[in-house]
Amino acid sequence: MKKLIIFSGSGISAESGISTFRDSGGLWEQYRIEDVATPRAWKNNPAMVQEFYNLRRKQIMECEPNNAHILIAQLESNYEVTVITQNIDDLHERAGSTNVLHLHGNIRQSKSSGPNKEKAYYPIDGWELQMTDLCPDGYVLRPHVVWFEEEVPMYEVAMQQIAEADILIVIGTSLQVYPAAGLINYAINAETRYLIDPNAEELNVPSSFRVIAKNAVEGMTELLQELG
Ligand code: NAD
């Protein structure tokens, strides 16, 4: 079976009702990144950060995977598929994808806020993580989300996966958040590269990509017809 890599960003979940990062009306227009998604924010006001992610988690739990997530999951019948997502939602998994690598974490899980670098993740029961919820090491549990200025621990693994891809499909990402965006440059063996994004003409897309300037659902439907 050919190895097919999906590299997704917040745009794939837009049609499920989850705000993207940069689009106008997007979630981040309402907040300053430094107030909610940095280690400094957690140090200065952990309760506010916890609340921000609690509300994100609640919203995500109320949303359903859309047809693009579902079509991607179905690709597993014909390809060896790895989904590398920048998203912290779990919609790929809920659509049935079995091999999902979360570059920026998974909001349904928590981890220690202590200095211990041990990589233990704990599923969150329900949508709310309280400041009184402690990790076995005694520190408050924080969301398992990679904040700005933090390392991306799965980067190397993702890089290796992308280097082995026969087919690469990039979908719903503005390719502006680094280092994640740099991953597409490692697809050295890919025979075909696609990019699906309704605003593709505004993005800096290498010429080796076949661009489908459509929303995720329509774009995936068209791409599947092309793949045959
Ligand atoms: P981004 O907001 O920078 O880019 C989103 C892209 O999606 C844009 O290029 C936009 O044109 C496109 N888009 C909008 N509607 C679409 C649709 N219906 N179908 C397909 N594409 C559509 O997002 P990014 O590149 O993913 O970077 C944002 C960062 O924020 C990521 O690191 C991610 O971790 C985080 N984030 C995650 C979620 C989530 O988990 N759902 C939501 C918001 C932000």
Coordinates of N, CA and C and ligand atoms in Angstrom, one line a residue:
M1 N 0.8 -1.2 0.0 CA 0.0 0.0 0.0 C 0.9 1.3 0.0
K2 N 0.4 2.3 -0.7 CA 1.1 3.5 -0.7 C 0.9 4.3 0.6
K3 N 2.0 5.0 0.9 CA 1.9 5.7 2.2 C 1.4 7.2 1.9
L4 N 0.3 7.5 2.6 CA -0.4 8.8 2.4 C -0.4 9.6 3.7
I5 N 0.1 10.8 3.6 CA 0.1 11.6 4.8 C -0.9 12.8 4.6
I6 N -1.7 13.0 5.6 CA -2.5 14.1 5.7 C -1.9 15.1 6.7
F7 N -1.7 16.3 6.3 CA -1.2 17.4 7.2 C -2.3 18.4 7.3
S8 N -3.0 18.4 8.5 CA -4.2 19.2 8.6 C -4.0 20.4 9.6
G9 N -4.8 21.5 9.4 CA -4.8 22.6 10.3 C -6.2 22.9 10.6
S10 N -6.4 24.1 11.3 CA -7.7 24.4 11.9 C -8.8 24.5 10.8
G11 N -8.4 24.8 9.6 CA -9.4 24.9 8.5 C -10.2 23.6 8.3
I12 N -9.7 22.5 8.6 CA -10.4 21.2 8.4 C -11.6 21.1 9.3
S13 N -11.5 21.8 10.5 CA -12.6 21.7 11.5 C -13.5 22.8 11.4
A14 N -13.3 23.8 10.4 CA -14.1 25.0 10.3 C -15.6 24.6 10.0
E15 N -15.7 23.6 9.1 CA -17.1 23.2 8.8 C -17.8 22.3 9.9
S16 N -17.0 22.0 10.9 CA -17.7 21.4 12.1 C -18.1 22.4 13.1
G17 N -17.7 23.7 12.8 CA -18.2 24.8 13.7 C -17.1 25.3 14.7
I18 N -15.8 24.8 14.4 CA -14.7 25.3 15.4 C -14.0 26.4 14.7
S19 N -13.8 27.5 15.4 CA -13.1 28.7 14.8 C -11.7 28.3 14.4
T20 N -11.3 28.9 13.3 CA -9.9 28.8 12.9 C -9.1 29.8 13.7
F21 N -7.8 29.8 13.4 CA -6.9 30.6 14.1 C -6.8 32.0 13.6
R22 N -6.7 32.2 12.3 CA -6.4 33.5 11.7 C -7.6 34.1 10.9
D23 N -8.5 33.3 10.5 CA -9.6 33.9 9.7 C -10.3 35.0 10.5
S24 N -10.9 35.9 9.7 CA -11.6 37.0 10.4 C -12.8 36.4 11.1
G25 N -13.0 36.8 12.3 CA -14.1 36.2 13.1 C -13.5 35.0 13.9
G26 N -12.3 34.6 13.6 CA -11.7 33.5 14.3 C -11.5 33.7 15.8
L27 N -11.4 32.7 16.5 CA -11.3 32.7 17.9 C -10.2 33.6 18.5
W28 N -9.1 33.6 17.7 CA -7.9 34.3 18.3 C -8.0 35.8 18.2
E29 N -9.0 36.3 17.3 CA -9.2 37.7 17.3 C -9.8 38.2 18.6
Q30 N -10.4 37.3 19.3 CA -11.1 37.8 20.6 C -10.1 37.7 21.8
Y31 N -8.9 37.1 21.6 CA -7.9 37.0 22.6 C -6.6 37.4 22.1
R32 N -5.7 37.8 23.1 CA -4.3 38.0 22.7 C -3.6 36.7 23.0
I33 N -2.8 36.3 22.0 CA -2.1 35.0 22.2 C -1.4 34.9 23.5
E34 N -0.7 36.1 23.8 CA 0.2 36.0 25.0 C -0.6 36.0 26.3
D35 N -1.9 36.2 26.2 CA -2.8 36.1 27.4 C -3.2 34.7 27.7
V36 N -3.2 33.9 26.7 CA -3.8 32.5 26.9 C -3.0 31.4 26.4
A37 N -2.0 31.6 25.6 CA -1.3 30.4 24.9 C 0.2 30.5 25.0
T38 N 0.7 30.9 26.1 CA 2.1 31.0 26.3 C 2.5 30.5 27.7
P39 N 3.7 30.0 28.0 CA 4.1 29.6 29.4 C 3.9 30.8 30.3
R40 N 4.2 32.0 29.8 CA 4.1 33.2 30.7 C 2.6 33.4 31.1
A41 N 1.7 33.2 30.2 CA 0.3 33.4 30.6 C -0.1 32.4 31.7
W42 N 0.4 31.2 31.7 CA 0.1 30.2 32.7 C 0.7 30.7 34.0
K43 N 1.9 31.2 33.9 CA 2.6 31.6 35.2 C 1.9 32.8 35.8
N44 N 1.4 33.7 35.0 CA 0.8 35.0 35.5 C -0.7 34.7 35.9
N45 N -1.4 33.9 35.1 CA -2.8 33.8 35.4 C -3.3 32.4 35.0
P46 N -2.9 31.4 35.7 CA -3.2 30.0 35.3 C -4.7 29.7 35.3
A47 N -5.5 30.4 36.2 CA -6.9 30.1 36.2 C -7.6 30.6 34.9
M48 N -7.1 31.7 34.4 CA -7.7 32.3 33.1 C -7.3 31.4 31.9
V49 N -6.1 30.9 31.9 CA -5.7 30.0 30.8 C -6.5 28.7 30.9
Q50 N -6.7 28.2 32.1 CA -7.5 26.9 32.3 C -8.9 27.1 31.8
E51 N -9.5 28.3 32.1 CA -10.8 28.6 31.7 C -10.9 28.7 30.2
F52 N -10.0 29.4 29.6 CA -9.9 29.5 28.1 C -10.0 28.1 27.5
Y53 N -9.1 27.2 27.9 CA -9.1 25.9 27.3 C -10.3 25.0 27.7
N54 N -10.9 25.3 28.9 CA -12.1 24.6 29.3 C -13.2 24.9 28.3
L55 N -13.3 26.2 27.9 CA -14.4 26.6 27.0 C -14.1 26.1 25.6
R56 N -12.8 26.0 25.2 CA -12.5 25.4 23.9 C -12.9 23.9 23.9
R57 N -12.6 23.3 25.0 CA -12.9 21.8 25.1 C -14.4 21.6 25.1
K58 N -15.1 22.4 25.8 CA -16.6 22.3 25.8 C -17.1 22.4 24.4
Q59 N -16.6 23.4 23.6 CA -17.1 23.6 22.3 C -16.7 22.4 21.4
I60 N -15.5 22.0 21.5 CA -15.1 20.8 20.7 C -15.9 19.6 20.9
M61 N -16.2 19.4 22.2 CA -17.0 18.2 22.6 C -18.5 18.3 22.0
E62 N -18.9 19.5 21.8 CA -20.3 19.7 21.2 C -20.3 19.6 19.7
C63 N -19.1 19.6 19.1 CA -19.0 19.6 17.6 C -18.8 18.1 17.1
E64 N -19.2 17.9 15.9 CA -19.1 16.6 15.3 C -18.1 16.6 14.1
P65 N -17.4 15.5 13.8 CA -16.5 15.5 12.6 C -17.4 15.8 11.4
N66 N -16.8 16.5 10.4 CA -17.5 16.7 9.1 C -17.0 15.7 8.1
N67 N -17.6 15.9 6.9 CA -17.3 14.9 5.9 C -15.9 14.8 5.4
A68 N -15.1 15.9 5.6 CA -13.7 15.8 5.2 C -13.0 14.9 6.2
H69 N -13.3 15.0 7.5 CA -12.7 14.1 8.5 C -13.0 12.7 8.1
I70 N -14.3 12.5 7.7 CA -14.8 11.1 7.5 C -14.1 10.5 6.2
L71 N -14.0 11.3 5.2 CA -13.4 10.9 3.9 C -11.9 10.5 4.2
I72 N -11.3 11.3 5.0 CA -9.9 11.0 5.4 C -9.8 9.7 6.1
A73 N -10.7 9.4 7.0 CA -10.7 8.1 7.7 C -10.9 7.0 6.8
Q74 N -11.7 7.2 5.8 CA -12.0 6.1 4.8 C -10.8 5.8 3.9
L75 N -9.9 6.7 3.8 CA -8.7 6.4 2.9 C -7.9 5.2 3.4
E76 N -8.1 4.9 4.7 CA -7.4 3.7 5.3 C -7.7 2.4 4.6
S77 N -8.8 2.4 3.8 CA -9.1 1.1 3.1 C -8.1 0.9 2.0
N78 N -7.6 2.0 1.4 CA -6.7 1.9 0.2 C -5.3 2.3 0.4
Y79 N -5.0 3.0 1.5 CA -3.7 3.5 1.7 C -3.2 3.3 3.2
E80 N -1.9 3.4 3.4 CA -1.4 3.4 4.7 C -1.3 4.8 5.1
V81 N -2.3 5.2 6.0 CA -2.5 6.7 6.3 C -2.0 7.1 7.6
T82 N -1.2 8.2 7.6 CA -0.9 8.9 8.9 C -1.5 10.3 8.8
V83 N -2.2 10.7 9.8 CA -2.7 12.0 9.9 C -1.8 12.8 10.9
I84 N -1.2 13.8 10.3 CA -0.4 14.7 11.2 C -1.2 16.0 11.3
T85 N -1.7 16.3 12.5 CA -2.6 17.5 12.6 C -2.0 18.5 13.6
Q86 N -2.2 19.8 13.2 CA -1.8 20.9 14.1 C -3.0 21.1 15.1
N87 N -4.1 20.4 14.9 CA -5.3 20.7 15.7 C -5.2 20.0 17.1
I88 N -5.8 20.7 18.0 CA -5.9 20.1 19.3 C -7.2 19.4 19.6
D89 N -8.1 19.5 18.6 CA -9.4 18.8 18.7 C -9.2 17.3 18.3
D90 N -10.2 16.5 18.6 CA -10.1 15.1 18.4 C -11.0 14.6 17.3
L91 N -11.3 15.5 16.3 CA -12.3 15.1 15.3 C -11.8 14.1 14.3
H92 N -10.5 14.1 14.0 CA -10.0 13.0 13.2 C -10.2 11.6 13.8
E93 N -9.9 11.5 15.1 CA -10.1 10.2 15.8 C -11.6 9.9 15.8
R94 N -12.5 10.9 16.1 CA -13.9 10.6 16.2 C -14.5 10.2 14.8
A95 N -13.8 10.6 13.7 CA -14.3 10.2 12.4 C -13.8 8.8 12.0
G96 N -12.9 8.3 12.8 CA -12.4 6.9 12.6 C -11.0 6.8 12.2
S97 N -10.2 7.9 12.1 CA -8.8 7.7 11.7 C -8.1 7.0 12.9
T98 N -7.2 6.1 12.6 CA -6.6 5.3 13.6 C -5.2 5.6 13.9
N99 N -4.6 6.5 13.0 CA -3.2 6.8 13.2 C -3.0 8.3 13.1
V100 N -3.2 9.0 14.3 CA -3.2 10.4 14.3 C -2.1 11.0 15.2
L101 N -1.3 11.8 14.7 CA -0.2 12.4 15.4 C -0.6 13.9 15.7
H102 N -0.7 14.2 16.9 CA -1.1 15.6 17.3 C 0.2 16.4 17.6
L103 N 0.6 17.3 16.6 CA 1.8 18.1 16.8 C 1.7 19.0 17.9
H104 N 0.5 19.6 18.1 CA 0.3 20.6 19.2 C -0.5 20.2 20.3
G105 N -0.6 18.8 20.5 CA -1.3 18.3 21.7 C -2.7 18.0 21.4
N106 N -3.4 17.5 22.4 CA -4.8 17.1 22.4 C -5.5 17.6 23.6
I107 N -6.5 18.5 23.3 CA -7.2 19.2 24.4 C -8.0 18.3 25.3
R108 N -8.3 17.1 24.8 CA -9.0 16.1 25.7 C -8.1 15.5 26.7
Q109 N -6.8 15.8 26.7 CA -5.9 15.2 27.7 C -5.2 16.3 28.5
S110 N -4.7 15.9 29.6 CA -3.9 16.9 30.5 C -2.6 16.3 30.8
K111 N -1.7 17.2 31.3 CA -0.4 16.8 31.7 C 0.1 17.7 32.9
S112 N 1.1 17.3 33.5 CA 1.6 18.0 34.7 C 2.1 19.4 34.2
S113 N 1.9 20.4 35.1 CA 2.4 21.8 34.8 C 3.7 21.9 35.5
G114 N 4.2 20.9 36.1 CA 5.5 20.9 36.8 C 6.7 20.9 35.9
P115 N 7.9 21.1 36.5 CA 9.1 21.1 35.6 C 9.5 19.7 35.1
N116 N 8.9 18.7 35.6 CA 9.2 17.3 35.2 C 8.8 17.1 33.8
K117 N 9.8 16.7 32.9 CA 9.6 16.6 31.5 C 9.0 15.2 31.1
E118 N 8.7 14.4 32.1 CA 8.1 13.1 31.8 C 6.9 13.2 31.0
K119 N 6.8 12.4 29.9 CA 5.6 12.6 29.0 C 4.4 11.7 29.4
A120 N 3.7 12.1 30.4 CA 2.5 11.3 30.8 C 1.3 12.2 30.5
Y121 N 0.3 11.6 29.8 CA -0.9 12.4 29.5 C -2.1 11.6 30.1
Y122 N -3.0 12.4 30.6 CA -4.2 11.9 31.3 C -5.4 12.3 30.6
P123 N -6.3 11.4 30.3 CA -7.6 11.8 29.7 C -8.4 12.7 30.7
I124 N -9.1 13.7 30.1 CA -9.9 14.5 31.0 C -11.3 14.0 30.9
D125 N -11.9 13.8 32.1 CA -13.3 13.4 32.2 C -14.2 14.6 32.1
G126 N -15.0 14.7 31.1 CA -15.8 15.9 30.9 C -15.0 17.0 30.3
W127 N -15.6 18.2 30.4 CA -14.9 19.4 29.7 C -14.1 20.2 30.6
E128 N -14.2 20.1 31.9 CA -13.6 21.0 32.8 C -12.4 20.5 33.5
L129 N -11.3 21.2 33.5 CA -10.1 20.9 34.3 C -10.1 22.0 35.3
Q130 N -10.0 21.5 36.6 CA -10.0 22.5 37.7 C -8.6 22.8 38.2
M131 N -8.4 23.9 38.8 CA -7.1 24.2 39.4 C -6.8 23.3 40.6
T132 N -7.8 22.6 41.1 CA -7.5 21.7 42.2 C -7.3 20.2 41.7
D133 N -7.3 20.1 40.3 CA -7.0 18.7 39.8 C -5.5 18.6 39.7
L134 N -5.0 17.6 40.4 CA -3.5 17.5 40.5 C -3.0 16.3 39.8
C135 N -1.8 16.4 39.3 CA -1.1 15.3 38.6 C -0.5 14.4 39.8
P136 N -0.2 13.2 39.5 CA 0.5 12.4 40.6 C 1.7 13.0 41.2
D137 N 2.4 13.9 40.4 CA 3.6 14.5 40.9 C 3.3 15.7 41.8
G138 N 2.0 16.0 42.0 CA 1.7 17.0 42.9 C 1.4 18.4 42.3
Y139 N 1.8 18.6 41.0 CA 1.5 19.8 40.3 C 0.1 19.8 39.7
V140 N -0.4 21.1 39.5 CA -1.7 21.2 38.9 C -1.7 20.6 37.5
L141 N -2.7 20.0 37.1 CA -2.8 19.5 35.7 C -3.2 20.6 34.7
R142 N -2.5 20.7 33.6 CA -2.7 21.7 32.6 C -3.1 21.0 31.3
P143 N -3.7 21.7 30.4 CA -4.1 21.1 29.1 C -2.9 20.5 28.4
H144 N -3.1 19.4 27.7 CA -2.0 18.8 26.9 C -2.0 19.6 25.5
V145 N -1.5 20.8 25.6 CA -1.5 21.7 24.4 C -0.1 22.3 24.3
V146 N 0.5 22.3 23.1 CA 1.8 23.0 23.0 C 1.6 24.5 22.8
W147 N 2.1 25.2 23.7 CA 1.9 26.7 23.7 C 3.0 27.3 22.8
F148 N 2.7 28.6 22.3 CA 3.7 29.3 21.6 C 4.9 29.4 22.5
E149 N 6.1 29.4 21.9 CA 7.4 29.4 22.6 C 7.8 28.1 23.3
E150 N 6.9 27.1 23.2 CA 7.3 25.8 23.7 C 7.8 24.9 22.6
E151 N 8.5 23.9 23.0 CA 9.0 22.9 22.0 C 7.9 22.1 21.5
V152 N 8.1 21.5 20.3 CA 7.1 20.7 19.6 C 7.7 19.2 19.7
P153 N 7.4 18.5 20.7 CA 8.1 17.2 21.0 C 7.9 16.2 19.8
M154 N 6.8 16.3 19.1 CA 6.5 15.2 18.1 C 7.1 15.6 16.7
Y155 N 7.8 16.7 16.7 CA 8.3 17.3 15.4 C 9.1 16.3 14.6
E156 N 10.1 15.7 15.3 CA 11.0 14.7 14.6 C 10.3 13.5 14.0
V157 N 9.4 13.0 14.8 CA 8.6 11.8 14.4 C 7.8 12.2 13.1
A158 N 7.2 13.4 13.2 CA 6.4 13.9 12.0 C 7.2 14.1 10.8
M159 N 8.4 14.6 11.0 CA 9.4 14.8 9.9 C 9.7 13.5 9.2
Q160 N 10.0 12.5 10.0 CA 10.3 11.2 9.5 C 9.1 10.6 8.7
Q161 N 7.9 10.8 9.2 CA 6.7 10.3 8.6 C 6.5 11.0 7.2
I162 N 6.7 12.3 7.2 CA 6.5 13.0 6.0 C 7.5 12.7 4.9
A163 N 8.7 12.4 5.4 CA 9.8 12.0 4.4 C 9.5 10.7 3.7
E164 N 8.7 9.9 4.3 CA 8.4 8.6 3.7 C 7.1 8.6 2.9
A165 N 6.4 9.8 2.8 CA 5.1 9.8 2.1 C 5.3 9.6 0.6
D166 N 4.3 8.8 0.1 CA 4.2 8.8 -1.4 C 3.2 9.9 -1.9
I167 N 2.3 10.1 -1.0 CA 1.3 11.2 -1.4 C 1.1 12.1 -0.1
L168 N 1.1 13.4 -0.3 CA 1.0 14.3 0.8 C -0.3 15.2 0.5
I169 N -1.1 15.2 1.5 CA -2.3 16.1 1.3 C -2.3 17.1 2.5
V170 N -2.1 18.4 2.1 CA -2.1 19.5 3.1 C -3.5 20.1 3.1
I171 N -4.1 20.3 4.2 CA -5.5 20.8 4.2 C -5.8 21.7 5.4
G172 N -6.3 22.9 5.0 CA -6.8 23.8 6.1 C -5.8 24.4 7.0
T173 N -4.6 24.7 6.4 CA -3.6 25.4 7.2 C -3.0 26.5 6.5
S174 N -2.8 27.7 7.2 CA -2.3 28.8 6.5 C -0.8 28.7 6.4
L175 N -0.2 27.7 6.9 CA 1.3 27.5 6.8 C 2.1 28.6 7.3
Q176 N 1.5 29.2 8.4 CA 2.2 30.3 9.0 C 2.7 30.1 10.4
V177 N 2.3 29.0 11.0 CA 2.8 28.7 12.4 C 4.0 27.7 12.3
Y178 N 5.1 28.2 12.7 CA 6.3 27.4 12.6 C 6.7 26.9 14.0
P179 N 7.4 25.8 14.1 CA 8.0 25.1 13.0 C 7.1 24.2 12.2
A180 N 5.8 24.0 12.7 CA 4.9 23.0 12.0 C 4.9 23.2 10.5
A181 N 4.7 24.5 10.1 CA 4.6 24.7 8.6 C 5.8 24.3 7.8
G182 N 6.9 24.2 8.4 CA 8.1 23.8 7.7 C 8.1 22.3 7.3
L183 N 7.2 21.6 7.9 CA 7.2 20.1 7.7 C 7.0 19.7 6.3
I184 N 6.2 20.5 5.5 CA 5.9 20.1 4.1 C 7.2 20.1 3.3
N185 N 8.2 20.7 3.7 CA 9.5 20.7 2.9 C 10.2 19.4 3.0
Y186 N 9.8 18.5 3.9 CA 10.5 17.2 4.1 C 9.8 16.1 3.3
A187 N 8.8 16.5 2.5 CA 8.2 15.4 1.7 C 9.0 15.1 0.4
I188 N 10.2 14.7 0.6 CA 11.2 14.6 -0.5 C 10.9 13.5 -1.5
N189 N 10.2 12.5 -1.0 CA 9.9 11.3 -1.8 C 8.5 11.3 -2.4
A190 N 7.7 12.3 -2.1 CA 6.3 12.3 -2.5 C 6.2 12.4 -4.0
E191 N 5.4 11.5 -4.6 CA 5.1 11.6 -6.1 C 4.0 12.7 -6.4
T192 N 3.1 12.8 -5.4 CA 2.0 13.8 -5.6 C 1.8 14.6 -4.3
R193 N 1.6 15.9 -4.5 CA 1.4 16.8 -3.3 C 0.1 17.6 -3.6
Y194 N -0.8 17.6 -2.7 CA -2.0 18.4 -2.9 C -2.1 19.4 -1.7
L195 N -2.8 20.6 -2.0 CA -3.1 21.5 -1.0 C -4.6 21.9 -1.1
I196 N -5.4 21.7 -0.1 CA -6.8 22.1 -0.1 C -7.0 23.3 0.8
D197 N -7.4 24.5 0.3 CA -7.6 25.6 1.2 C -8.4 26.6 0.4
P198 N -9.5 27.1 0.9 CA -10.3 28.1 0.1 C -9.5 29.4 -0.2
N199 N -8.5 29.7 0.6 CA -7.8 30.9 0.4 C -6.4 30.6 -0.1
A200 N -6.2 29.6 -0.8 CA -4.9 29.1 -1.3 C -4.1 30.2 -2.0
E201 N -4.8 31.0 -2.7 CA -4.0 32.0 -3.5 C -3.3 33.0 -2.6
E202 N -3.8 33.1 -1.4 CA -3.1 34.1 -0.5 C -2.0 33.4 0.3
L203 N -1.8 32.1 0.1 CA -0.8 31.4 0.9 C 0.5 31.2 0.0
N204 N 1.5 30.9 0.7 CA 2.8 30.8 0.1 C 3.0 29.3 -0.2
V205 N 2.4 28.8 -1.3 CA 2.4 27.4 -1.6 C 3.5 27.0 -2.7
P206 N 4.4 26.1 -2.4 CA 5.4 25.7 -3.4 C 4.7 25.2 -4.7
S207 N 5.4 25.4 -5.8 CA 4.8 25.1 -7.1 C 4.6 23.6 -7.3
S208 N 5.3 22.8 -6.5 CA 5.1 21.3 -6.6 C 3.8 20.8 -6.1
F209 N 3.0 21.7 -5.6 CA 1.6 21.3 -5.1 C 0.5 21.5 -6.1
R210 N -0.4 20.5 -6.2 CA -1.6 20.8 -7.0 C -2.6 21.4 -6.0
V211 N -3.0 22.6 -6.3 CA -3.9 23.4 -5.4 C -5.3 23.2 -5.7
I212 N -6.1 22.9 -4.7 CA -7.6 22.8 -4.8 C -8.1 23.9 -3.9
A213 N -8.5 25.0 -4.5 CA -8.9 26.2 -3.7 C -10.4 26.1 -3.3
K214 N -10.6 25.1 -2.4 CA -12.0 24.9 -2.0 C -12.0 24.6 -0.5
N215 N -13.2 24.6 0.1 CA -13.4 24.2 1.5 C -13.0 22.7 1.6
A216 N -12.8 22.3 2.9 CA -12.3 21.0 3.2 C -13.2 19.9 2.6
V217 N -14.5 20.0 2.8 CA -15.4 18.9 2.4 C -15.5 18.8 0.9
E218 N -15.6 19.9 0.2 CA -15.7 19.9 -1.2 C -14.4 19.5 -1.8
G219 N -13.3 20.1 -1.3 CA -12.0 19.8 -1.7 C -11.6 18.3 -1.6
M220 N -11.9 17.7 -0.5 CA -11.6 16.3 -0.3 C -12.4 15.4 -1.2
T221 N -13.7 15.8 -1.5 CA -14.5 15.0 -2.4 C -13.9 15.1 -3.8
E222 N -13.5 16.2 -4.2 CA -12.9 16.4 -5.5 C -11.6 15.6 -5.6
L223 N -10.8 15.7 -4.6 CA -9.5 15.0 -4.5 C -9.6 13.5 -4.6
L224 N -10.6 12.9 -3.9 CA -10.9 11.5 -3.9 C -11.2 11.0 -5.3
Q225 N -12.0 11.8 -6.1 CA -12.3 11.4 -7.4 C -11.0 11.4 -8.3
E226 N -10.1 12.3 -8.0 CA -8.9 12.3 -8.7 C -8.0 11.2 -8.4
L227 N -8.0 10.8 -7.1 CA -7.1 9.7 -6.7 C -7.6 8.3 -7.2
G228 N -9.0 8.3 -7.5 CA -9.6 7.1 -8.1 C -9.9 6.1 -7.1
Ligands
NAD1 P1 -4.8 29.1 10.6 O1 -6.0 29.7 11.2 O2 -3.5 29.8 10.6 O3 -5.2 28.7 9.1 C1 -6.4 28.1 8.8 C2 -6.5 27.9 7.3 O4 -7.7 27.2 7.1 C3 -6.6 29.2 6.5 O5 -5.6 29.1 5.5 C4 -8.0 29.2 5.9 O6 -8.0 29.7 4.6 C5 -8.3 27.7 5.9 N1 -9.8 27.5 6.0 C6 -10.8 28.2 6.5 N2 -12.0 27.6 6.3 C7 -11.7 26.4 5.7 C8 -12.5 25.3 5.3 N3 -13.8 25.3 5.5 N4 -11.9 24.3 4.7 C9 -10.6 24.3 4.5 N5 -9.7 25.3 4.9 C10 -10.3 26.3 5.5 O7 -4.6 27.7 11.2 P2 -3.4 26.7 11.3 O8 -2.6 26.8 10.1 O9 -4.0 25.4 11.7 O10 -2.6 27.2 12.6 C11 -3.3 27.5 13.7 C12 -2.8 26.9 15.0 O11 -3.8 27.1 16.0 C13 -2.5 25.5 15.0 O12 -1.2 25.3 15.5 C14 -3.5 24.8 15.9 O13 -2.9 24.1 16.9 C15 -4.2 25.9 16.6 N6 -5.7 25.8 16.5 C16 -6.4 24.6 16.5 C17 -7.7 24.5 16.4 C18 -8.4 23.1 16.5 O14 -7.9 22.3 17.1 N7 -9.5 22.9 15.8 C19 -8.5 25.7 16.2 C20 -7.8 26.9 16.2 C21 -6.4 27.0 16.3

